[in-house]
Amino acid sequence: MASGGSALLPVTGVRYDTGTMAQQDRQAIIVLGMHRSGTSALAGTLAKLGVRLPARLLPENEYNPKGYFEPGQIVAIHDRLLAAAGLSWSSIAGLPKTWFGSDEARACAAELAEAVRQDYADAPLFVVKDPRMCRLMPLWRTVLDEVGAQARFVMPLRHPDEVARSLQRRDGLPLAQGYLLWLCHVLEAERETRNAPRVFVHFHDLLSDPMQTAEAVAVRLIGKSLAAGEDGAREIAALIDPALRHEIAQPGELLEPAALRPWLMDAYEAFAALIGNPTDQQAMRKLDQVSAAFEPAAELFAPLVAASDAKIASLVRSSATLDETNARLTQTVSELNGTVSVLRNTVAGLEKIVALQDERAIHLHRAIDAHKAHIDALNSQAEEIFQSTGWRLLAPLRWLGAQRNRLRQARRGK
């Protein structure tokens, strides 16, 4: 198998007029590669060298923390036109060849051309990157004609096993589907760019020396260097982080299924040869042979992959529903916890009140006991008086006093 460290060579043998190319006022560098193949790193590096990025960038996420460097509006249009045909970025089936000559295709091309104008204005040199373009180049030839830009293509190559494993980790795609998608993208991208200026780069070269790789791409495609300067060099060094490469395939390594191995290895070796010479006739013949054998088989694989995609989409929807339900339950539990907290505070307040009432009751019981003791003492004293000899001797006097009081009251009554 060819090594991934081959140096870039000048573009030779393609069928275009070099004089016309040199006079072209507007140039678009199209980063054309399979998903998870370093297209983001390559587009970002070119941007650090001064190539214009789109105004509306797709935001970064956990899978591309340094950014995708993709035009968000253009990606949305691509997804919409694929969805209208019952397809997605992960479909093995592609758009019918007849579709590219339809009124719908012309309308899509006009919409994409307007998006290019909004994203890049009149920039003389700009970069467009979306892996979906590998399968939409007949449409994009019309788009670039409408905006008056000549395409120059750079295609990164990454081992299919690394790509498949990366897609499995990111999107949950079966390895076999990742291999099939790799074949679909690289075969169509290579075939659709044979008559245009193009270079191929290896993913390993891009990670090990991104600035030199990107500068070599610029020299091969636009005939001049795009020196970054010290600031640009630091930015490129910060952008390219080899530690983010989670999947590393060994030479000759390929996981299941074994049935795809001959196509994958032949295509990979042919692409590796194109890194050294982008018009290597033997390599292109080998790719044509792979395409001739693979494309009829892909038509058989497509319904199976579509069913797999539908199942994955269903699982994703179910997961989203579960996440939503879990979020609602979490909110409910949070609200209940708040209610419990209020009730606990209320109970604590009531317990304090009860404790105070208990303390007051104890004091009252003590006061009552004291009063009872006092009353008992008084009763005892009264009983002693009533039982005394003096009380008995004074009884006649008390009787006479009572009689006198009654007479006085009677007189007052007259």
Steps between C-alpha positions, in 0.01 A plus 500: 500500500624848422627707786303793635802728500541560125587855401267713290597537137391759243174437318576366156306355211153634583301631211473877543671807360767617748501845346127537558541366852766759581270779379199377695389786724318290754604166644323262736700238685262210552600269786349178377524203730317239700361585842755463784792519255661828603295730278435736794867519595597566139238772445592664832870500414435654159296769675794579730705550184256765381245309291151643561264297719119527480334773704252252653706221651357178635572509877751267662389217729648222712597298192673793328600727791723712274219558248367351176575807281189415298249750359196438721244628249646292217503186716135564586413523129687175433313322778168633378549390140614154614202470733266593214634193316460280808876502565745630758876548534530137617306347210678257271261581217570825321289740299402360158724631222192629319417722799798726433341616175158565651323828574531417870879473464515835322298658781735349758802626307356852496434484877853373566649771278316766700629343822855516360454870421373569853776297667798609291392828337752572222801331665751406227613186687275303732465150641182289496487184705219252558552123459154479341649676197683178410167374370364832373777622268288498180276751678794705627650541156189704416524692828863599441423606143222727632731674748787523251749290694733229377529199728827361628461176692695367797406153622625363832544125532449313826509126557145358463526310826571820694209672326258214569599477866471876540149498349406212727617694805336828394178388330456137603528382140588134441858453377378351172296813430801718573710301249228526236468875553876541469494321164203704373659832591856444385408328173252769397727784611795368300294430188331843502830692524710335230475795263579768757805619697533276803737367762474220752641510853530235766334551836824406672694772315238758593529418870878476507571822308179692426664825389734340249219279370260794456768721340584219257129473413488873427810489280368204302152644456537878467866528409616696804582454865271626774754565775339513840752708691572451870143569616354267240750229590398520866132489405553197278696325776210566738245382244654163416510274802619146421361390838150541353576211265327222694518229233835379361514210253809291450633433146296225338243506780132474419217384719189320381341431260754303299282518185578873464872466558616470133308812395611700802868412475514546122333841529723605789819398319387677181430819693838476669654489153303812401665688788826466309345565158138621483470381138652155546327307222555159656351618830196645323448175305509307826241738648281451191524125549400534865207724402382257234487220756383703796217711356268207408561352845431839662152494345437177689649635822305826487161365624670316787688814600181706470327257736795527739485880481127490572561281803777727625276805444223326695741427784616862494139619518430257783810623679386858449156411641662331798723802551196728488310276744803487727526879485132534599543250785811684615302825500214334690740355758661842535159659558407227751830551678414870524157416643654256748747767605214746566308235695808417704541866589130519593525189717811640668307820578205305636731288714643818652147626575406164658818510708410850627144388577635197686726728702209733581283204601770385740511847657118507526492157663759618749294818571182292541677264737625799699146648519357166605760473775412854615127420500563179694701700754220755534240225534712337765531830687125560472428155629725562797318827574160334472609225735652741754344576850511874430288457184239308700495754788446788260206330325232697705665827414510408132128413524413834668704684236313323222165588659597865534598510132163359398315767708705778339421368156131477590495861617667617185238315306222711667 
